[in-house]
XYZ file of N, CA, C and O in Angstrom:
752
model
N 4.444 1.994 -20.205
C 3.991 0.983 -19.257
C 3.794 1.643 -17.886
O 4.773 2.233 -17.428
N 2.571 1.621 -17.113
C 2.387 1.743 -15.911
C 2.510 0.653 -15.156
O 2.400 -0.454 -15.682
N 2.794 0.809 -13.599
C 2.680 -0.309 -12.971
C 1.715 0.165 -11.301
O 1.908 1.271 -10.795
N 1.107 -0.473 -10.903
C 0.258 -0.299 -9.749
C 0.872 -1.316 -8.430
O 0.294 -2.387 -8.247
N 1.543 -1.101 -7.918
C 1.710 -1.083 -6.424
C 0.843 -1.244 -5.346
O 0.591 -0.282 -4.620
N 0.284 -2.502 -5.124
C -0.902 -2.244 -3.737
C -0.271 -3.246 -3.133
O -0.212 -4.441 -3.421
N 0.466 -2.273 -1.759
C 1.309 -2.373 -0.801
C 0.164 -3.016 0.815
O -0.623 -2.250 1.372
N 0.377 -4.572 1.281
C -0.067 -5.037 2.120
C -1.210 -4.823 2.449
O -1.563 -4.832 3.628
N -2.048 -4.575 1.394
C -3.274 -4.873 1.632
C -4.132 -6.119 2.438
O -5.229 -6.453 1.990
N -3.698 -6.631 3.372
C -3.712 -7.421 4.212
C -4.507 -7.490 4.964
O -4.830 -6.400 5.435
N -5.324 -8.829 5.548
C -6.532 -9.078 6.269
C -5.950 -8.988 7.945
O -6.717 -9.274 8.864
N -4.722 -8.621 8.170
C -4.292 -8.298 9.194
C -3.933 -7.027 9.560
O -3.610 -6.784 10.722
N -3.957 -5.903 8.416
C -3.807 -4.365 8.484
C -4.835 -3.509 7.949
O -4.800 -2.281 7.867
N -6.052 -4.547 7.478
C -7.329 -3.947 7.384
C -8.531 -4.195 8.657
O -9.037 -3.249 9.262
N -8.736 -5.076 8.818
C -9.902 -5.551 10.278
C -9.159 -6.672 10.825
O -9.874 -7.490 11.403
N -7.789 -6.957 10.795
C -7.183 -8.104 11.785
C -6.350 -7.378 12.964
O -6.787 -6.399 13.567
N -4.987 -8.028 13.241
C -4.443 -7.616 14.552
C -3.510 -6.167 14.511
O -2.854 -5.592 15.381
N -3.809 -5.843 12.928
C -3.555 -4.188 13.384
C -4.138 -3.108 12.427
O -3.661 -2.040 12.041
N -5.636 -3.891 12.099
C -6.462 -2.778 11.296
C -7.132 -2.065 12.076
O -7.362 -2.194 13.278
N -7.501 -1.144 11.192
C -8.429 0.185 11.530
C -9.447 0.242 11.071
O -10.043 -0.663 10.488
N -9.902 1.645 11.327
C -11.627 2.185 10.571
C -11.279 2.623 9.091
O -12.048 2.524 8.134
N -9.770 3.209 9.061
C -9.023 4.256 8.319
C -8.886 3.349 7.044
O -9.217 3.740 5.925
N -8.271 1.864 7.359
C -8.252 1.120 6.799
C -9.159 0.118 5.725
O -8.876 -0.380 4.635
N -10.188 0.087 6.448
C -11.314 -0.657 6.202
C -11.951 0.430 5.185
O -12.482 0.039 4.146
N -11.890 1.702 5.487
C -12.713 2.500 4.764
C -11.928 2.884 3.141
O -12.588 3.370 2.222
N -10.538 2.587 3.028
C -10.055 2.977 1.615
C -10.332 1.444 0.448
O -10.077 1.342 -0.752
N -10.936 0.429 1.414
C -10.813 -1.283 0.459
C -11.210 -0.933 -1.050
O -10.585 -1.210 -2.073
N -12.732 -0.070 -0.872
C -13.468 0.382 -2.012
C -12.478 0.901 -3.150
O -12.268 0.350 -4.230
N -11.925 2.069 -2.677
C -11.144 2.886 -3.355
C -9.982 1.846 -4.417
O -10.023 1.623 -5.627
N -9.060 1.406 -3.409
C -8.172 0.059 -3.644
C -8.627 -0.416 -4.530
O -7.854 -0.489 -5.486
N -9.792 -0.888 -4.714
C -10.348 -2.034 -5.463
C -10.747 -1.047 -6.744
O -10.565 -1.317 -7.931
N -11.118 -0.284 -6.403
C -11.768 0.483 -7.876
C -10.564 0.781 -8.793
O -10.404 0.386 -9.948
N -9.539 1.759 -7.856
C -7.905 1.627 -8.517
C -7.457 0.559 -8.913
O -6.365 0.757 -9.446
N -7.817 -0.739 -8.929
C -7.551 -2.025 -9.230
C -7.645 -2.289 -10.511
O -6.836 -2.560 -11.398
N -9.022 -2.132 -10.430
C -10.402 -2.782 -11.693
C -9.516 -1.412 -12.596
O -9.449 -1.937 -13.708
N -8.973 -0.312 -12.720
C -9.013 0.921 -13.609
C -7.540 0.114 -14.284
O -7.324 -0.188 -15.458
N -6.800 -0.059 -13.257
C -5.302 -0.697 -13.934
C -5.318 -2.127 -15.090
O -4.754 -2.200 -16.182
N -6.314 -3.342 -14.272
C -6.773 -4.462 -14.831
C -7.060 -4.024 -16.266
O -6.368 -4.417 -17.205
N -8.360 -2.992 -16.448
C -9.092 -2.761 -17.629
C -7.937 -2.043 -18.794
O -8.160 -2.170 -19.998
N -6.729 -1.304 -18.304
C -6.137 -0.823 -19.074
C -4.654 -2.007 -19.346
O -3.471 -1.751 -19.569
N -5.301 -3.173 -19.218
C -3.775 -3.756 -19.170
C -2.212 -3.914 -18.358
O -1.256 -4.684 -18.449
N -2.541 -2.809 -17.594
C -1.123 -2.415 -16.586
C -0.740 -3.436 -15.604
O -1.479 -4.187 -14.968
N 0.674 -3.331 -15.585
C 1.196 -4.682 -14.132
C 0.372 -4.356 -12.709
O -0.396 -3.410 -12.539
N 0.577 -4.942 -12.154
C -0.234 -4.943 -10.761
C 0.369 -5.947 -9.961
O 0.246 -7.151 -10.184
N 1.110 -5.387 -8.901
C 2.149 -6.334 -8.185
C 1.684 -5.897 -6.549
O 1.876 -4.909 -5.840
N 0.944 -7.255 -6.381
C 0.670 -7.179 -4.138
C 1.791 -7.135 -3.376
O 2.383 -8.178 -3.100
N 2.131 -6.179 -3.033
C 3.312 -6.748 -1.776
C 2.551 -7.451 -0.552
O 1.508 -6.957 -0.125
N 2.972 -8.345 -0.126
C 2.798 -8.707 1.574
C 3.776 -8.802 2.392
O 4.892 -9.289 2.210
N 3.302 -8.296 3.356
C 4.572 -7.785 4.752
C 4.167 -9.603 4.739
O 3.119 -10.097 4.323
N 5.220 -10.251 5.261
C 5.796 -11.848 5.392
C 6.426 -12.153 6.504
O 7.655 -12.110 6.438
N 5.968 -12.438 7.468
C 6.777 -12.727 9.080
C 6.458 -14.503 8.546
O 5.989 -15.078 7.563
N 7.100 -14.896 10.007
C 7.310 -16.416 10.523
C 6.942 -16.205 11.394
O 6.821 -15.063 11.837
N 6.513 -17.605 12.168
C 6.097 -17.658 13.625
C 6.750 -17.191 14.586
O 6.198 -16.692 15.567
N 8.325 -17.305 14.410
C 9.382 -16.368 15.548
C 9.039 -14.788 15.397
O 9.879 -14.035 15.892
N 8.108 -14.295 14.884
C 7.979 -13.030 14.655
C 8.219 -12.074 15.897
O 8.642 -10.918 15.873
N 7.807 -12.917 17.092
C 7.997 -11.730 18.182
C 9.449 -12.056 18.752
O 9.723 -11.533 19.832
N 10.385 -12.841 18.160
C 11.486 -12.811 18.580
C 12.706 -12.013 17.831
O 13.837 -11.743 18.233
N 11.926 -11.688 16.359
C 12.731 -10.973 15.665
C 12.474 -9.399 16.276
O 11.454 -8.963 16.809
N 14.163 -8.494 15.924
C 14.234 -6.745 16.215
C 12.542 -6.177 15.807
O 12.048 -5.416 16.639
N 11.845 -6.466 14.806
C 10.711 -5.699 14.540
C 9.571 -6.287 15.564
O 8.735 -5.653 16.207
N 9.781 -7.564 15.516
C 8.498 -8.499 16.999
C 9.022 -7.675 18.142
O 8.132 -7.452 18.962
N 10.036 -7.220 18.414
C 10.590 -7.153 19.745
C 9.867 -5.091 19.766
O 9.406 -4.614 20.803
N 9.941 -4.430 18.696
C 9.090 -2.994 19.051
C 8.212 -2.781 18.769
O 7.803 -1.625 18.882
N 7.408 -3.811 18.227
C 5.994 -3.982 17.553
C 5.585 -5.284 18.391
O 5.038 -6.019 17.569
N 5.590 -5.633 19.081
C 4.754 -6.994 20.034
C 3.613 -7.478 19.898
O 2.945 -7.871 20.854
N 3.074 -7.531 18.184
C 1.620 -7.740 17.389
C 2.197 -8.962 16.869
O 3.397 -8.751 16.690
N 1.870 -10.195 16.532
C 2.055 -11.218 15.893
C 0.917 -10.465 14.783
O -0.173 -10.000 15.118
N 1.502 -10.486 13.354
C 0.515 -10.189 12.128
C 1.470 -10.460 11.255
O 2.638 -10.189 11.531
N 1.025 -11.204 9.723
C 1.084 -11.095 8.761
C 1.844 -12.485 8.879
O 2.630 -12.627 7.943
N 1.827 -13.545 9.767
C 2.250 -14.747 9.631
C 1.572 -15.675 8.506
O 0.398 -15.947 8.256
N 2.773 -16.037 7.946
C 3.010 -16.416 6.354
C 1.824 -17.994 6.521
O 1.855 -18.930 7.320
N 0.705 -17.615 5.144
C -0.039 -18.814 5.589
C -1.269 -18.776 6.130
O -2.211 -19.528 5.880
N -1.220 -17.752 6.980
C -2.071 -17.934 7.731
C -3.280 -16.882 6.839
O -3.095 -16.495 5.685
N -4.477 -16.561 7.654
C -5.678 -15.760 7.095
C -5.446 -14.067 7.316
O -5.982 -13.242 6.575
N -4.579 -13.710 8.432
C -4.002 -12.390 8.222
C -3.173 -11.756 7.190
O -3.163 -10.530 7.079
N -2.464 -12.531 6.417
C -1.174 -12.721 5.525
C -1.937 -12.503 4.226
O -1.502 -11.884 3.255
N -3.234 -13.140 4.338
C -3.680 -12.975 2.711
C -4.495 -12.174 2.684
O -5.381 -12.033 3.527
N -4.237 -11.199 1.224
C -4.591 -9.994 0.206
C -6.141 -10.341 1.001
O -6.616 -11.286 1.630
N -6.725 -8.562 0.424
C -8.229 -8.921 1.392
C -8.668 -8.912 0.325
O -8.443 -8.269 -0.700
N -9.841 -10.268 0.827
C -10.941 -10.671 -0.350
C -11.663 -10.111 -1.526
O -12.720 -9.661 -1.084
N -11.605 -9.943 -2.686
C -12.407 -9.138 -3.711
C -11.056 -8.414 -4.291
O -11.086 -8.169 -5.497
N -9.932 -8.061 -3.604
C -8.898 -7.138 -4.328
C -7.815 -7.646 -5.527
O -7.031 -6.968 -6.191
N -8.131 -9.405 -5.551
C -7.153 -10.085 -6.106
C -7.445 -10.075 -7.684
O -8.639 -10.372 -7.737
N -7.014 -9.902 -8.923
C -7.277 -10.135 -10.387
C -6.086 -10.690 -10.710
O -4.883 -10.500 -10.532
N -7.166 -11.784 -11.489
C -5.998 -12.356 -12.776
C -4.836 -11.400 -13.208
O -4.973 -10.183 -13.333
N -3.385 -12.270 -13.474
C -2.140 -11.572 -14.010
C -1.504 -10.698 -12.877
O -1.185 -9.509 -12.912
N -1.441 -11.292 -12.217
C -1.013 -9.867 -10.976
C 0.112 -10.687 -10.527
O 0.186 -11.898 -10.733
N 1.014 -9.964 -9.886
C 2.141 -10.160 -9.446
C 2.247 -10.508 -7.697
O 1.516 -9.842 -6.964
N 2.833 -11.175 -7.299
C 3.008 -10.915 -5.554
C 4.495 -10.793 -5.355
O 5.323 -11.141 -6.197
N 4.807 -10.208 -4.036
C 6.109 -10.039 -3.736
C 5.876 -9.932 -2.090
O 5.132 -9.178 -1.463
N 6.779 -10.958 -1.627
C 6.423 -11.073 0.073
C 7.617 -10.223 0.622
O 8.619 -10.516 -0.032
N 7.833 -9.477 1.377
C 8.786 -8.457 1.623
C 8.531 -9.086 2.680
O 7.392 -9.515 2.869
N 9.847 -9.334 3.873
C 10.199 -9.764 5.304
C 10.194 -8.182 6.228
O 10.499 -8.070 7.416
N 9.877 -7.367 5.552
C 9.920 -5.798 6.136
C 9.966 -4.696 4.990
O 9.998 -4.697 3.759
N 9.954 -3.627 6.156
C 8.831 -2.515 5.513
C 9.228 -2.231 4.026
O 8.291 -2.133 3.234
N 10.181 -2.124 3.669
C 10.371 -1.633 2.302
C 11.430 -2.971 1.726
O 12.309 -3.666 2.235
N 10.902 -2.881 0.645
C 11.354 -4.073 -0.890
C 12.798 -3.370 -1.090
O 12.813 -2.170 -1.362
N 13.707 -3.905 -0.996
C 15.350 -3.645 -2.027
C 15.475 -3.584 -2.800
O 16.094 -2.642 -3.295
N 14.848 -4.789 -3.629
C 14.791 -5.533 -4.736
C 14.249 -4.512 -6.196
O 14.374 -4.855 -7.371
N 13.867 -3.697 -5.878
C 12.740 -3.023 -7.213
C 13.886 -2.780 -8.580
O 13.604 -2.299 -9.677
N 14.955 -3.175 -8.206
C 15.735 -2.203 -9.393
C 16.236 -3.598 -10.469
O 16.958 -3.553 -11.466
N 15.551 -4.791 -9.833
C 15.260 -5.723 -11.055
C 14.551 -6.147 -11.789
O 14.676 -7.125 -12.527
N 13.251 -5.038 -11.582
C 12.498 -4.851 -12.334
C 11.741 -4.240 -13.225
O 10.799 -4.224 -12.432
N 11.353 -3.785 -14.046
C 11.123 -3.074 -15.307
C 9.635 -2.619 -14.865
O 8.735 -3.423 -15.106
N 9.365 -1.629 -14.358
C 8.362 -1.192 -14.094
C 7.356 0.242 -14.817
O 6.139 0.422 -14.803
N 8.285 0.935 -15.303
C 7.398 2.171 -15.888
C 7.524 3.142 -14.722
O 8.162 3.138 -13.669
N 6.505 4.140 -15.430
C 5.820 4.544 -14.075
C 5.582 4.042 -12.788
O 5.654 2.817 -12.689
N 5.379 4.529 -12.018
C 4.567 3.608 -10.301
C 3.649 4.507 -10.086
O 3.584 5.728 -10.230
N 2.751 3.449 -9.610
C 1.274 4.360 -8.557
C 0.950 3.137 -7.479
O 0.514 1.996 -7.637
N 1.388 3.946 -6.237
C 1.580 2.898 -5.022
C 0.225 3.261 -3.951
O 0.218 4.400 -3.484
N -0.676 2.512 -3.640
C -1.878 2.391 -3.101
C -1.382 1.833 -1.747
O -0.264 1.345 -1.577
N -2.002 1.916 -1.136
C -2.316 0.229 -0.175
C -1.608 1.183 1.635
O -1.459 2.396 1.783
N -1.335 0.090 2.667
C -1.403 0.155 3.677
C 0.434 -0.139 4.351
O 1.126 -0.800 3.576
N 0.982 0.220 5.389
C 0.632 1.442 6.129
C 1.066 2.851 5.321
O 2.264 2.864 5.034
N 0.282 4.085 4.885
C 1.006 4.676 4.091
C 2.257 5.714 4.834
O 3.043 6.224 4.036
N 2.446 6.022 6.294
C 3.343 5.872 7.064
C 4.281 5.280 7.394
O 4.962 5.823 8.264
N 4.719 3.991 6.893
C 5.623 2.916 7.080
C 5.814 2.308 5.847
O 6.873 2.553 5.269
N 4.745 1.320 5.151
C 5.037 0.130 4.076
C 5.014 1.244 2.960
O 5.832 1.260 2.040
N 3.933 2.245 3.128
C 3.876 2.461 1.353
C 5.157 3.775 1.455
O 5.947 4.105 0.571
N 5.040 4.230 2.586
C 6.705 5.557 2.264
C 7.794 5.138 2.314
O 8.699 5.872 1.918
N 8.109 3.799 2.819
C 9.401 3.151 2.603
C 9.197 3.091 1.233
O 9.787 3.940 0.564
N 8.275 2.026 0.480
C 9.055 1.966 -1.229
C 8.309 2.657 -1.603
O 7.703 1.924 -2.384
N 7.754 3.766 -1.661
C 7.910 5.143 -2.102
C 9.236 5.624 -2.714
O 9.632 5.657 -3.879
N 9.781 5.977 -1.571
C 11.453 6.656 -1.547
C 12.303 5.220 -1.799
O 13.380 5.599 -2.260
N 12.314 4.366 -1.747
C 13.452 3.338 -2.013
C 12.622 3.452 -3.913
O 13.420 3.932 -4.718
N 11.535 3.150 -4.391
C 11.532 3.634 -5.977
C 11.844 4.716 -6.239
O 12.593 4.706 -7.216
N 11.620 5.882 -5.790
C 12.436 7.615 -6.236
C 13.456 7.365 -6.690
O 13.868 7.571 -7.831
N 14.417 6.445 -4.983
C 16.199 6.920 -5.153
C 16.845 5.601 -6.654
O 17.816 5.875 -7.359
N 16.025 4.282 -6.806
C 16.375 3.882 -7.663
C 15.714 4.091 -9.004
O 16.166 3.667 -10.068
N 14.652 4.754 -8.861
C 14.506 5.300 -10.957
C 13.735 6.814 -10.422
O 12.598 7.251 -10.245
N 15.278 7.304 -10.293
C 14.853 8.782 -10.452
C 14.390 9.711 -11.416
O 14.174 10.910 -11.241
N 14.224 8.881 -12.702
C 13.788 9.565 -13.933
C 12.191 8.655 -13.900
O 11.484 8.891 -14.880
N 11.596 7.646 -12.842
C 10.543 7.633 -13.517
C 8.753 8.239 -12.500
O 8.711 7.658 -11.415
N 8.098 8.733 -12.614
C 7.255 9.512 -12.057
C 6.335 7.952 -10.817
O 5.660 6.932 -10.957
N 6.895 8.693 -9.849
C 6.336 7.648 -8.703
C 4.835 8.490 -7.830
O 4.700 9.618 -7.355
N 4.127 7.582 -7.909
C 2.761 8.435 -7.337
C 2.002 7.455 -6.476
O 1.874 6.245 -6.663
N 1.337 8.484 -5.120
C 0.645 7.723 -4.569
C -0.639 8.561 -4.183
O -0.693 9.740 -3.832
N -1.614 7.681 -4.333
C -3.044 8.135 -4.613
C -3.718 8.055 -2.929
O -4.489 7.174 -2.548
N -3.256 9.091 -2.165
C -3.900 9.344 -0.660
C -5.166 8.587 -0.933
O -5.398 7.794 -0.020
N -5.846 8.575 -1.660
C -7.630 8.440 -1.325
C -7.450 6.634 -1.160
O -8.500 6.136 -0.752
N -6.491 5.758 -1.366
C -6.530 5.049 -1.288
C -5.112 4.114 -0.130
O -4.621 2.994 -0.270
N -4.948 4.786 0.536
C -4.187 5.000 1.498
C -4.313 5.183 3.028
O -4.968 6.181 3.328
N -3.845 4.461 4.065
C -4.302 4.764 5.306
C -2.970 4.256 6.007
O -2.197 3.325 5.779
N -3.037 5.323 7.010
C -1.942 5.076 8.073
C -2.197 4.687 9.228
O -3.371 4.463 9.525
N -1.177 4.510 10.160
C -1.607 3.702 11.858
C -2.270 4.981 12.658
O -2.893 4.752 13.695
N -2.141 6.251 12.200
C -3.367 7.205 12.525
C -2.518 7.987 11.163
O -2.941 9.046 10.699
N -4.836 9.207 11.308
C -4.696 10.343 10.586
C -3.583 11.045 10.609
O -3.164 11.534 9.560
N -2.939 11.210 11.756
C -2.140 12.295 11.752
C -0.498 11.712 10.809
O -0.072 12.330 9.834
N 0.206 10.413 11.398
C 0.987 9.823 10.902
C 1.013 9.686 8.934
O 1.899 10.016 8.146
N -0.520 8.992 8.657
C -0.578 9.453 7.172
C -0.233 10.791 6.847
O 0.876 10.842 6.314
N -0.734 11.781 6.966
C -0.554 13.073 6.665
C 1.301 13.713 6.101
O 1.805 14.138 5.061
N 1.833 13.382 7.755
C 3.195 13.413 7.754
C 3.985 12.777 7.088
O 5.055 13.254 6.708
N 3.510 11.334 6.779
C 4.491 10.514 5.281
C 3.580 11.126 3.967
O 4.238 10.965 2.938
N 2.572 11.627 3.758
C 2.130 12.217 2.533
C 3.405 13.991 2.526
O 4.122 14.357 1.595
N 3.279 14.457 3.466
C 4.427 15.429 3.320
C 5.689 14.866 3.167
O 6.482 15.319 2.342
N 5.984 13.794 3.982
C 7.993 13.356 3.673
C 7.572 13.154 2.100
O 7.989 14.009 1.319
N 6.918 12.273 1.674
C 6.627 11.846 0.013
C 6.912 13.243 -1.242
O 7.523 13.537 -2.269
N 6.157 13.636 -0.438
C 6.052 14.988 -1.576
C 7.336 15.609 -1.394
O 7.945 16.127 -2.330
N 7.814 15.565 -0.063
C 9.305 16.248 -0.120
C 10.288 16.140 -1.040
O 10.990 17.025 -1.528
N 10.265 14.077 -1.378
C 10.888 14.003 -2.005
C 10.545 13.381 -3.510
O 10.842 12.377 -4.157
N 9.830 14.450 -3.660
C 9.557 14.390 -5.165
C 9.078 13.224 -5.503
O 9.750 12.572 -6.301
N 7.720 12.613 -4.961
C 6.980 11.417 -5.057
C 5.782 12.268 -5.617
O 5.630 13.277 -4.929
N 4.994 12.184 -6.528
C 3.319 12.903 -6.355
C 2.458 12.346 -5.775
O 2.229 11.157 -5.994
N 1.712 13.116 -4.823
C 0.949 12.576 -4.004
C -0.714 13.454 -4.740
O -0.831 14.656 -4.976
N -1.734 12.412 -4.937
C -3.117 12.569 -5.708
C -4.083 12.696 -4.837
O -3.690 12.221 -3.771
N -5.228 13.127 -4.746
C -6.269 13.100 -3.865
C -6.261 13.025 -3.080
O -6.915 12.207 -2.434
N -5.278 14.096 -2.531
C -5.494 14.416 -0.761
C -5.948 14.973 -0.208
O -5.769 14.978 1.010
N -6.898 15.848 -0.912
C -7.722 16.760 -0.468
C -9.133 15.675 0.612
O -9.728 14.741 0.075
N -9.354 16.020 1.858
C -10.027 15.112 2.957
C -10.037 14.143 3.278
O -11.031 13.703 3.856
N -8.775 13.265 3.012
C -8.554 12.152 2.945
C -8.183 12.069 4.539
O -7.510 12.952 5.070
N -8.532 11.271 5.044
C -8.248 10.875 6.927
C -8.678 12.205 7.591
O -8.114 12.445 8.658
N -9.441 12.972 7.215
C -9.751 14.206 8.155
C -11.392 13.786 8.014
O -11.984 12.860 7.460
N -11.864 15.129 8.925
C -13.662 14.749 9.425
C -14.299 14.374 7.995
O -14.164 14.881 6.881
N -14.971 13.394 8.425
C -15.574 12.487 7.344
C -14.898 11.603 6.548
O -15.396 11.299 5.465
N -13.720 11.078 6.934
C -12.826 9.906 6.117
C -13.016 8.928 5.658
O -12.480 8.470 4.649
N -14.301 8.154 6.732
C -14.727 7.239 6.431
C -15.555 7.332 5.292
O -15.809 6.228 4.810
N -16.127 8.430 4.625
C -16.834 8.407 3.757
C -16.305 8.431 2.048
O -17.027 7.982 1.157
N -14.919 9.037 1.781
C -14.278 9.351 0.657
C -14.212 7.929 -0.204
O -13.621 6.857 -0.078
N -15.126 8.502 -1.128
C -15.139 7.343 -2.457
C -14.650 7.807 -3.432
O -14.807 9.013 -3.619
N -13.801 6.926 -4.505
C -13.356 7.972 -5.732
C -14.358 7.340 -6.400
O -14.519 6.120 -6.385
N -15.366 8.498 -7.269
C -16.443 8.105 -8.219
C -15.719 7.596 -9.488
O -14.528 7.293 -9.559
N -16.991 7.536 -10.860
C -16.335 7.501 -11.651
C -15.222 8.281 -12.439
O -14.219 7.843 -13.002
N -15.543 9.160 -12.354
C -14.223 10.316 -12.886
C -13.032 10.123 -12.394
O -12.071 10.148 -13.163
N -12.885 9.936 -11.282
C -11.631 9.456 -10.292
C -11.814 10.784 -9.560
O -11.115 11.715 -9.959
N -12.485 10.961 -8.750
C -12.912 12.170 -7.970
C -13.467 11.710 -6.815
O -14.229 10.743 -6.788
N -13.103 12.404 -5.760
C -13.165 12.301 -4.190
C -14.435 12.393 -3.704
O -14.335 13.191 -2.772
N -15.670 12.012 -3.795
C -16.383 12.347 -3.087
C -16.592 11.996 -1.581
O -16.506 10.824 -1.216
N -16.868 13.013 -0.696
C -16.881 13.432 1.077
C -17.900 13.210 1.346
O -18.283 13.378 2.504
């Protein structure tokens, strides 16, 4: 059993109150990694980062001063076209899920947004709880709050024995352009 991970893919961390170019430009990718998991049967579970309206009164509102991902609202929900039948959601109140070790997952292959923050937190929180099962995250479909920040959680990842896939030009000159074709290959 595989399972696919697309971590806050969110209309508020793609073109809302804290998306990017970086962002906007992996949706394709996301979605194609989607449709590949769908067609083979595999779980497919959305996380969404989940605030409340007190958001800027909570410790994370108070060093982050962005109201995003308020529950409900049009920032909060999965971006359009990425959603398929049978899929799982899981609203996490912050950056990384606790919870994973009640669930029967397989393998992991963790996609999605910030890959500096949301996707390297349960990155390493899946390593340290199923250290026997192969956790992977596919850069080409991945974006951080900058190039440089992705880069540096694609190295902590690999440090700790996460595999990290198609990183070859991923957030460097020409980023915006990296499509995985059909083969599952990077084209720049």
């Amino acid at each position: 059993m595989r399972t696919l991970i697309v971590v806050d893919m969110q209309n508020d961390f793609i073109d809302g109150a804290l998306g990017t170019k970086e962002a906007q430009a992996i949706v394709p990718n996301v979605k194609k990694k989607i449709r590949e998991y769908q067609e083979h049967g595999d779980k497919i579970i959305f996380t969404r980062d989940t605030h409340s309206e007190d958001y800027l009164n909570t410790p994370e509102g108070r060093k982050l001063p962005v109201k995003h991902c308020i529950e409900g609202t049009h920032g909060w929900q999965i971006a359009e076209g990425l959603e398929v039948p049978g899929c799982s959601y899981l609203n996490k109140p912050t950056f990384g899920w606790i919870h994973w070790d009640g669930m029967l997952l397989g393998d992991v292959e963790l996609v999605g947004l910030c890959t500096d923050i949301c996707v390297v937190s349960n990155a390493l929180i899946l390593k340290a709880v199923f250290p026997e099962a192969e956790i992977t995250v596919d850069a080409s479909c991945c974006a951080g709050v900058t190039p440089e920040t992705h880069r540096a959680a694609l190295e902590t990842m690999k440090m700790c024995q996460v595999q990290v896939i198609h990183e070859s030009g991923v957030n460097g000159p020409g980023a915006d352009k990296n499509v995985i074709d059909e083969t599952g290959d990077i084209t720049l």
